[in-house]
XYZ file of N, CA and C in Angstrom:
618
model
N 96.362 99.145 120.226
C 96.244 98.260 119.062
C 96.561 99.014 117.767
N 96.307 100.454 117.669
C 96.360 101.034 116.719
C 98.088 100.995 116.037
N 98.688 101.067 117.064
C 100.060 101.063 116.268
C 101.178 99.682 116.602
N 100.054 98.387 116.476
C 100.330 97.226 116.702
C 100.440 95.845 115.078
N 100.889 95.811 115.165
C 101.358 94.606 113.555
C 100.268 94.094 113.872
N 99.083 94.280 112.529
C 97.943 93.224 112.377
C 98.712 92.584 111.592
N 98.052 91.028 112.155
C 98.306 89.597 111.374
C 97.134 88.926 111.356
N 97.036 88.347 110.098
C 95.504 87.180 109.685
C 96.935 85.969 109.890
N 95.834 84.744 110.842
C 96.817 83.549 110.353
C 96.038 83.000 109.447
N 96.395 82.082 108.784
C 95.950 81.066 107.797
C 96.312 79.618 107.610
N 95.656 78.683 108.492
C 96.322 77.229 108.119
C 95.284 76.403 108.309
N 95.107 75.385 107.393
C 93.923 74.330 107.592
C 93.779 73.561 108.927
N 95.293 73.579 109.751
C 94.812 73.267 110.939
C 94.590 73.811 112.060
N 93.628 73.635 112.817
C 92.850 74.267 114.185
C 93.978 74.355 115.106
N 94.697 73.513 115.362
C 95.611 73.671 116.296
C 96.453 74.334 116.008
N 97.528 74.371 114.874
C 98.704 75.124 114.327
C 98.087 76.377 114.371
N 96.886 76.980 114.299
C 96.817 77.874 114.133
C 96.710 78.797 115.801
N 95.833 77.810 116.401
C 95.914 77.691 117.746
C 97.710 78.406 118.477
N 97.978 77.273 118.179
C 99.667 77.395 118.536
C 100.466 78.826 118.199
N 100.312 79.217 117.101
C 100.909 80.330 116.625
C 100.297 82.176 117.196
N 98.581 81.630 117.595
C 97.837 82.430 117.946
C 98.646 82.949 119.518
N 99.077 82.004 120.215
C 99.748 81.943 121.820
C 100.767 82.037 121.623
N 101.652 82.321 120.699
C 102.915 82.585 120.364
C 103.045 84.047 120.082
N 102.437 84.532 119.276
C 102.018 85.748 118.902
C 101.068 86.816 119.875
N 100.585 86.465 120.862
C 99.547 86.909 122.412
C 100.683 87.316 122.781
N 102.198 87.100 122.725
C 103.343 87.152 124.029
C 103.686 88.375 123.174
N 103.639 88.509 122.246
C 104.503 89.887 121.212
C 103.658 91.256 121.712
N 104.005 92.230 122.646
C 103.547 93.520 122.894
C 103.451 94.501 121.681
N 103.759 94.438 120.521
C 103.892 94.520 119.119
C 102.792 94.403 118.086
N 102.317 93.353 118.140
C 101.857 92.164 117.369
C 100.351 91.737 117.537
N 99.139 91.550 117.064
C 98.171 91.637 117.440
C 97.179 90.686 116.178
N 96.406 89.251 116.737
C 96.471 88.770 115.428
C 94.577 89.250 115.487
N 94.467 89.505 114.158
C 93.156 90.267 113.456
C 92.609 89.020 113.417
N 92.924 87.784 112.731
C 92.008 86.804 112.376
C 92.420 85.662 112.197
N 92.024 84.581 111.852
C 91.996 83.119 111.395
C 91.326 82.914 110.287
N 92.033 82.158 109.345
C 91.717 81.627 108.087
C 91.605 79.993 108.259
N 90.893 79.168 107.426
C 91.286 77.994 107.757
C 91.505 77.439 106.268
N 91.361 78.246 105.409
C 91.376 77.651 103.368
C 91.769 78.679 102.904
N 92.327 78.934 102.008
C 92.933 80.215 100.917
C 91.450 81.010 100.607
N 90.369 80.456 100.202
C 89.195 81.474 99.714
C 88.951 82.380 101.187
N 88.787 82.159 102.376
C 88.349 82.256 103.370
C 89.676 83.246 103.590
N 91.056 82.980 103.584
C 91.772 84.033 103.639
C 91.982 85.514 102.793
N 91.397 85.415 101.841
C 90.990 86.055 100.662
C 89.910 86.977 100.745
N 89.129 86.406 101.879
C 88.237 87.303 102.312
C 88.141 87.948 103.879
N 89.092 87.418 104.604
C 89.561 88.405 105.337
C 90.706 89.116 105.180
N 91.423 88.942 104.084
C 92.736 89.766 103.423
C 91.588 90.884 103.108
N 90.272 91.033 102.670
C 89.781 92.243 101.958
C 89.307 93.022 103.346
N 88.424 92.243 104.399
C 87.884 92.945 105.795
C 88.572 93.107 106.589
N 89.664 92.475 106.714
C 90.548 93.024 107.951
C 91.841 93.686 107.726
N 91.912 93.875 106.214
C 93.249 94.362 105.663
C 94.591 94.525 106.437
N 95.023 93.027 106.746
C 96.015 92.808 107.901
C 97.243 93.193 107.257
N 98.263 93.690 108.124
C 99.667 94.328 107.629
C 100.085 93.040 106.841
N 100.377 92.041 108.252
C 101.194 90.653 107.670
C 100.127 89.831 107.302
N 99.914 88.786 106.642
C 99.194 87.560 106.550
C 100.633 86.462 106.542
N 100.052 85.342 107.746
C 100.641 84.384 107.925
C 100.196 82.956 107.050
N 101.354 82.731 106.244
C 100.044 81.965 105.183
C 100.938 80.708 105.378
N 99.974 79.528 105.119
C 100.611 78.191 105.067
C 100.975 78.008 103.877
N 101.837 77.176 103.665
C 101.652 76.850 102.199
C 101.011 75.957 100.999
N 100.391 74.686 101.947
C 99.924 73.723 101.593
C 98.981 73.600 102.030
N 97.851 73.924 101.788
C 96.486 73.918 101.697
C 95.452 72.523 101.141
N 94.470 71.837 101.634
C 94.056 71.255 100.411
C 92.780 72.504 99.415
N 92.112 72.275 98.213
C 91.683 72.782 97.575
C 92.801 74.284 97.058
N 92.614 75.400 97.525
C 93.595 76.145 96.940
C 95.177 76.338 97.841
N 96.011 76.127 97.457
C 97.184 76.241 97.638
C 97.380 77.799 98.929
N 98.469 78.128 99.712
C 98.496 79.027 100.120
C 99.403 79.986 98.884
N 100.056 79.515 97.889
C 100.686 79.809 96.590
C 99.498 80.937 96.356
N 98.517 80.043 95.213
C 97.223 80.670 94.475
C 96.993 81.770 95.763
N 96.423 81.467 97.105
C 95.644 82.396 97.286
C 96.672 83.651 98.164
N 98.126 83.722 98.109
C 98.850 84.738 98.305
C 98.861 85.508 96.863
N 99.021 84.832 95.691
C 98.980 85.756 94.569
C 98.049 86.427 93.971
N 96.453 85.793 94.623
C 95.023 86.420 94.065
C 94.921 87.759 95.204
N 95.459 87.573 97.100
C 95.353 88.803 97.699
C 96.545 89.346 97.245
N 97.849 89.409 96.778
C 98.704 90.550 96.473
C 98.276 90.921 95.146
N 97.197 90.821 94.475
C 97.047 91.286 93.342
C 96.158 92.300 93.406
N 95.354 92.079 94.652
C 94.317 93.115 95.360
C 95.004 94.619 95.961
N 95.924 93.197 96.907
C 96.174 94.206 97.886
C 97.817 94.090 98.082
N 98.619 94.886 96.659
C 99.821 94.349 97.215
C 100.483 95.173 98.101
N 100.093 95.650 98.725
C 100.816 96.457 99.945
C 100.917 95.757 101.234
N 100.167 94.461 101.316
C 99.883 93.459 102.146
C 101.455 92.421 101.990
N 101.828 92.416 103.502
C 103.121 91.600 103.438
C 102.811 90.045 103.682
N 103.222 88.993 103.290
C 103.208 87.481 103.143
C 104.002 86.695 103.546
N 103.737 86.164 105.077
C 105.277 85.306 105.319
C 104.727 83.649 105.194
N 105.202 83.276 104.095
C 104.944 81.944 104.110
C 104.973 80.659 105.189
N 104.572 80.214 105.791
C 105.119 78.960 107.009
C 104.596 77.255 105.660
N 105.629 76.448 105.936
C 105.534 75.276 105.470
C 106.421 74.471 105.920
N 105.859 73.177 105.985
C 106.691 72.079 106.555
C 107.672 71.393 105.515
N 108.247 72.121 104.234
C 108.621 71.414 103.386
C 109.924 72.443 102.854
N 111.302 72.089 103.181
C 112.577 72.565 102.911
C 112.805 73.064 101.768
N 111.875 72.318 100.857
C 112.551 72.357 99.173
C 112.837 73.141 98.253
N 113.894 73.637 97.748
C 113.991 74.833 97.185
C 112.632 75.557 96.101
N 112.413 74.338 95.502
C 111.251 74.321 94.492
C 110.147 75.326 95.072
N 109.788 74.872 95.862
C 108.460 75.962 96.886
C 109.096 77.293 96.958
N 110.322 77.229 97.596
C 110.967 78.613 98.142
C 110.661 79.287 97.127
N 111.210 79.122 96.036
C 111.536 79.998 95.056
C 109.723 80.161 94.414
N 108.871 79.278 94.632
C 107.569 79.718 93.948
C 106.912 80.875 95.437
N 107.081 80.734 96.380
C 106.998 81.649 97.543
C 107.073 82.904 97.010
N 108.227 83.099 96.845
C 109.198 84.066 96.745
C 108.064 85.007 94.948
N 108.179 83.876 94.059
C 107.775 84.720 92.989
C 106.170 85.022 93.236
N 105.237 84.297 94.028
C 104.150 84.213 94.201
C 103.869 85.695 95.159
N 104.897 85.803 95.588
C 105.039 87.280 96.085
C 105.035 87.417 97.818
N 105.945 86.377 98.035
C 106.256 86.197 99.559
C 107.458 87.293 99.835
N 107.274 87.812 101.097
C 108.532 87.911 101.573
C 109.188 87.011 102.501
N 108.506 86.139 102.730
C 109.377 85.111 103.521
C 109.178 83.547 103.132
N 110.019 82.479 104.071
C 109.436 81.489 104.131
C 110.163 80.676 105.412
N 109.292 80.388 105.907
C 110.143 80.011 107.272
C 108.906 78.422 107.687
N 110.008 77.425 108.054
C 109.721 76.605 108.542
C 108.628 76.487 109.656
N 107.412 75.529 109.138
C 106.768 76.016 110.870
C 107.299 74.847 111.643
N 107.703 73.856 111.204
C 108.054 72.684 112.634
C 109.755 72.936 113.109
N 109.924 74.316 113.224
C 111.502 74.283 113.348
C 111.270 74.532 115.084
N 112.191 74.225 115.590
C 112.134 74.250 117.097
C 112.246 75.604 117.901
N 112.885 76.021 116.844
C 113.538 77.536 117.680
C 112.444 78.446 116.591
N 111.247 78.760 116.215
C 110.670 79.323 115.439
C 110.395 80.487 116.050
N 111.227 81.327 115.153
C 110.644 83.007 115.939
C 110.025 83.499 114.779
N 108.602 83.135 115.177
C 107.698 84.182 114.494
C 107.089 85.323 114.553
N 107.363 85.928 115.905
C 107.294 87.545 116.219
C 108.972 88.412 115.148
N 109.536 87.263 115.762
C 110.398 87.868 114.896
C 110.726 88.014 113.020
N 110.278 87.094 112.930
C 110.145 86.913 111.105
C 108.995 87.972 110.995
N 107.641 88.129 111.616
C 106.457 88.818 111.097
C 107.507 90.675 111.427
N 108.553 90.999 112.518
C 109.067 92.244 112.105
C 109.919 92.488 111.489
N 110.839 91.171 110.444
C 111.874 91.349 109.830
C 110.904 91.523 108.424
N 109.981 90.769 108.322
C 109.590 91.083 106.733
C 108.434 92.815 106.799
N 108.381 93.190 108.014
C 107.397 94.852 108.107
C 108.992 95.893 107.793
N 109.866 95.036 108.332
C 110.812 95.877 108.579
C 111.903 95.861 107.094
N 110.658 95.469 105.617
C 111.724 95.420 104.489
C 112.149 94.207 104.178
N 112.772 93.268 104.901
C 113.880 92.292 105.073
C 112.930 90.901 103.697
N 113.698 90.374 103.345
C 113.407 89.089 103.536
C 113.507 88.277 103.835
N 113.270 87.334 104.446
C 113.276 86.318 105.224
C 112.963 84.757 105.026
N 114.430 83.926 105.382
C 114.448 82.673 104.380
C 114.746 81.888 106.238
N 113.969 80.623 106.326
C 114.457 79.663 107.639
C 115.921 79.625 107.046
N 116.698 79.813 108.385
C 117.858 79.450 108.500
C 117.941 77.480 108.077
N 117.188 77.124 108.469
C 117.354 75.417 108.760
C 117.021 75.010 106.734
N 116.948 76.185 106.074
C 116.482 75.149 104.586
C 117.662 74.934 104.041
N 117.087 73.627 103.088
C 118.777 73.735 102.339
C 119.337 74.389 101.579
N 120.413 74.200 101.889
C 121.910 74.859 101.483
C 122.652 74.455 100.752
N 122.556 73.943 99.308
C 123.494 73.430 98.342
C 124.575 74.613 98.048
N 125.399 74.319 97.286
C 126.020 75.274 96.876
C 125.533 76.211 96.127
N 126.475 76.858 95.378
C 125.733 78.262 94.501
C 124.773 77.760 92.965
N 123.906 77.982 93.158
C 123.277 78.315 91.825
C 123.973 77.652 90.527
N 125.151 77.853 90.522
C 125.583 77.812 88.951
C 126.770 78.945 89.803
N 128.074 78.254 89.127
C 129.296 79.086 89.698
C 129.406 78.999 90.788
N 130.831 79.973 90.842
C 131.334 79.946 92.946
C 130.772 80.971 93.371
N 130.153 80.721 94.778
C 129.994 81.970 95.009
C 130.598 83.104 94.840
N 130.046 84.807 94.761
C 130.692 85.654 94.195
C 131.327 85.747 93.124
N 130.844 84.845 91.884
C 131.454 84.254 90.955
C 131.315 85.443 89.783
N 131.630 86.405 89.583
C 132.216 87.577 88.463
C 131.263 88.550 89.158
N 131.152 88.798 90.444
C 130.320 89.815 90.371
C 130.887 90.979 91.400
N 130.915 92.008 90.623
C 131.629 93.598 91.505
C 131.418 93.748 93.119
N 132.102 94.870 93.446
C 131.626 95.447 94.726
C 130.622 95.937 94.666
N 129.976 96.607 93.087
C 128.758 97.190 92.848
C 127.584 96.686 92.926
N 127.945 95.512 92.502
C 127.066 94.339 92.239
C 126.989 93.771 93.514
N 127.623 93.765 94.009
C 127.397 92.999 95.634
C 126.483 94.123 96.501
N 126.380 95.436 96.305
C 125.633 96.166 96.943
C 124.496 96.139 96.659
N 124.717 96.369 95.408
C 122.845 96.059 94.633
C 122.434 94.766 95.091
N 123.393 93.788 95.132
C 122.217 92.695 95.357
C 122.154 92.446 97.111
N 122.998 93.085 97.691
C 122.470 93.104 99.216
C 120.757 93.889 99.201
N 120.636 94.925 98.482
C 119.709 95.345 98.599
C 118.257 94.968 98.042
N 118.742 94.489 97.044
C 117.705 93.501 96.501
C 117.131 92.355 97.685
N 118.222 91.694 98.302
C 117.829 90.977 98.829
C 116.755 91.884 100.667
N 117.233 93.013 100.419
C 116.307 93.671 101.804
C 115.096 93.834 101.028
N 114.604 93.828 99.699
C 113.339 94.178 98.983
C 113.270 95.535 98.646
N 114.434 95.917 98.135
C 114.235 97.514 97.426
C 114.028 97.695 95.806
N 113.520 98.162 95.534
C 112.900 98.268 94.477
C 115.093 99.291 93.515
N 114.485 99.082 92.315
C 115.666 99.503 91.373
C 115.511 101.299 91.359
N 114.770 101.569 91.971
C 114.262 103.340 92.388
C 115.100 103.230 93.372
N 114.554 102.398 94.287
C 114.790 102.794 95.567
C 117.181 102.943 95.833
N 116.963 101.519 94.869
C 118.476 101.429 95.034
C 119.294 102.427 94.443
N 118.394 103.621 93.295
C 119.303 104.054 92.555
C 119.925 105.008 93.202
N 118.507 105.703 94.335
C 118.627 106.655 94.763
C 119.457 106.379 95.815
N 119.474 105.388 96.642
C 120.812 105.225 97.838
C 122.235 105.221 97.295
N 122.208 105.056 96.234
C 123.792 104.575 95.397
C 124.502 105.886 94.668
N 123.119 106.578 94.561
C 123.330 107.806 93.291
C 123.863 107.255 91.766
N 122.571 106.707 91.731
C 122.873 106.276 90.569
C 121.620 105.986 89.607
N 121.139 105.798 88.151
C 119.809 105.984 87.740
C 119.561 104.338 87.518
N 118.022 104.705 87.618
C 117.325 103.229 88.188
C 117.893 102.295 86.546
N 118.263 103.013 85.186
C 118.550 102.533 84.073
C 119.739 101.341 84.994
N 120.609 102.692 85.198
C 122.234 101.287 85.695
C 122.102 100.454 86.390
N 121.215 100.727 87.490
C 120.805 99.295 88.481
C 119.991 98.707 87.948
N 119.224 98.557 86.706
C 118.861 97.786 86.139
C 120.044 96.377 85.316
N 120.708 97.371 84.604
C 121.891 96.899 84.030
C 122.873 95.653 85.008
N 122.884 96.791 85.821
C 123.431 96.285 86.607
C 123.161 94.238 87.545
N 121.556 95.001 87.412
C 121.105 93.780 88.073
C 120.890 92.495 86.724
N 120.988 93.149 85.136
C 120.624 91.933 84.431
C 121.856 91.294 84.084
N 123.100 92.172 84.507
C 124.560 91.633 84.614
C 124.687 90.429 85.933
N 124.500 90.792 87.064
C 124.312 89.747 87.675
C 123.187 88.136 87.665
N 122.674 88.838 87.391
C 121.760 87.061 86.853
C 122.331 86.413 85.498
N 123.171 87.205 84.523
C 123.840 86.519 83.482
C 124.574 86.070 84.065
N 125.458 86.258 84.612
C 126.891 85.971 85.553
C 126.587 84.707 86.413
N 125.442 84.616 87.120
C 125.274 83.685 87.817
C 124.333 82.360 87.535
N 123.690 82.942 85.865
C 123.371 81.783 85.328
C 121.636 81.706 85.710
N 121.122 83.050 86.710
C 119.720 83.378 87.132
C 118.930 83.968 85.987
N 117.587 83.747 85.951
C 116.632 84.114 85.318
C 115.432 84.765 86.041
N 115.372 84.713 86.991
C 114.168 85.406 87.889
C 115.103 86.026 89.506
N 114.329 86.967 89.835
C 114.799 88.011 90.908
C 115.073 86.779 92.172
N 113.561 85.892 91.985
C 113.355 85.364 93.322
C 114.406 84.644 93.440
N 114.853 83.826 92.712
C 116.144 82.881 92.389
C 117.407 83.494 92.794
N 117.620 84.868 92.250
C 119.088 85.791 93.018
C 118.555 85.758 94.405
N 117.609 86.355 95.341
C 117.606 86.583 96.165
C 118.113 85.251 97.128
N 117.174 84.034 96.600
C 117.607 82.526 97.364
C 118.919 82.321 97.154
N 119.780 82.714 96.062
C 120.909 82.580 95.808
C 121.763 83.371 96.996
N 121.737 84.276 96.904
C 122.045 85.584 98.218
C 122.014 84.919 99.339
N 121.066 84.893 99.505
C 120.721 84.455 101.381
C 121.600 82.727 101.242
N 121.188 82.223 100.348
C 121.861 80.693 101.011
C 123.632 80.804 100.897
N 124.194 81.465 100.086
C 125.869 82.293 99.908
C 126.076 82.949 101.314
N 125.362 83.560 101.850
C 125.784 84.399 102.956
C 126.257 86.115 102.132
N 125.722 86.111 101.164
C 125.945 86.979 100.148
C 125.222 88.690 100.361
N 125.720 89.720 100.333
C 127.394 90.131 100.264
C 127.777 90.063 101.745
């Protein structure tokens, strides 16, 4: 167990949670610490069981799985967050995402690999359901004024590397990949990170 992915689930319902619990039993990997059934209640086993992943719903009644992912990453942000919700809409994604998700993945999708999403987001990644929608770009064509440079930085952005992390793979100082990165959200008409990243992943971008 010791060198096994703790996961807290979290969903108001008994069964979904049920369901995901026997989904996650099959992962030799993977090992779930606990059950939540309300955001306060997850909040307090985010502090006692200090689980790697927390599997959070998103729609809660009383507190949101929103509120209570941003009150435990404020604790504990070393704690990873894969959102599950039954609702496509970009609107959520992108509050996911700033609320401090690394993922968001459909839970009524048929083919739901959630052993696999809980090691793509340990493993860095972020992680968007393939099945959400897909409008076109943001604002502009895809790849719409932006470098080969710029396409690297924002591949990496989109794995969750910090502007350190990128400077140092690129050889380059975290100042220019800054630059760099406030050149691409002018270009594409973005104002927040989470927004490039959804932009990225739904482009197929770089």
């Amino acid at each position: 167990m010791r060198n096994k992915i703790s996961v807290l689930l979290v969903d108001d319902h008994s069964l979904v949670r049920r369901g995901f619990r026997r989904i996650l039993e099959d992962e030799p990997d993977i090992v779930v610490a606990g059950e939540a059934s309300d955001g306060p209640e997850a909040i307090r086993l985010a502090q006692d069981l200090r689980p790697r992943v927390i599997v959070m719903d998103c729609a809660m009644p009383g507190m949101s799985g929103l509120q209570a992912t941003r009150q435990i990453l404020a604790k504990y942000p070393q704690t990873l967050v894969l959102m599950l919700s039954m609702h496509p809409e970009e609107t959520l994604v992108r509050q996911a995402l700033e609320a401090g998700a690394r993922g968001y993945v459909l839970k009524n999708a048929v083919d739901l690999e959630l052993g696999g999403a809980i090691r793509r987001v340990v493993a860095g990644e972020t992680v968007l359901d393939s099945q959400l929608e897909r409008p076109a770009a943001l604002k502009g064509e895809p790849n719409a004024a932006l470098t080969q440079r710029e396409l690297e930085i924002l591949q990496m952005i989109v794995d969750g590397k910090s502007n350190k992390e990128i400077a140092a793979a690129l050889d380059l100082s975290a100042n220019t990949v800054a630059v760099h990165r406030a050149n691409m959200m002018d270009a594409l008409g973005i104002h927040k990170t989470a927004e490039l990243v959804v932009y990225a992943i739904r482009n197929g971008l770089p």
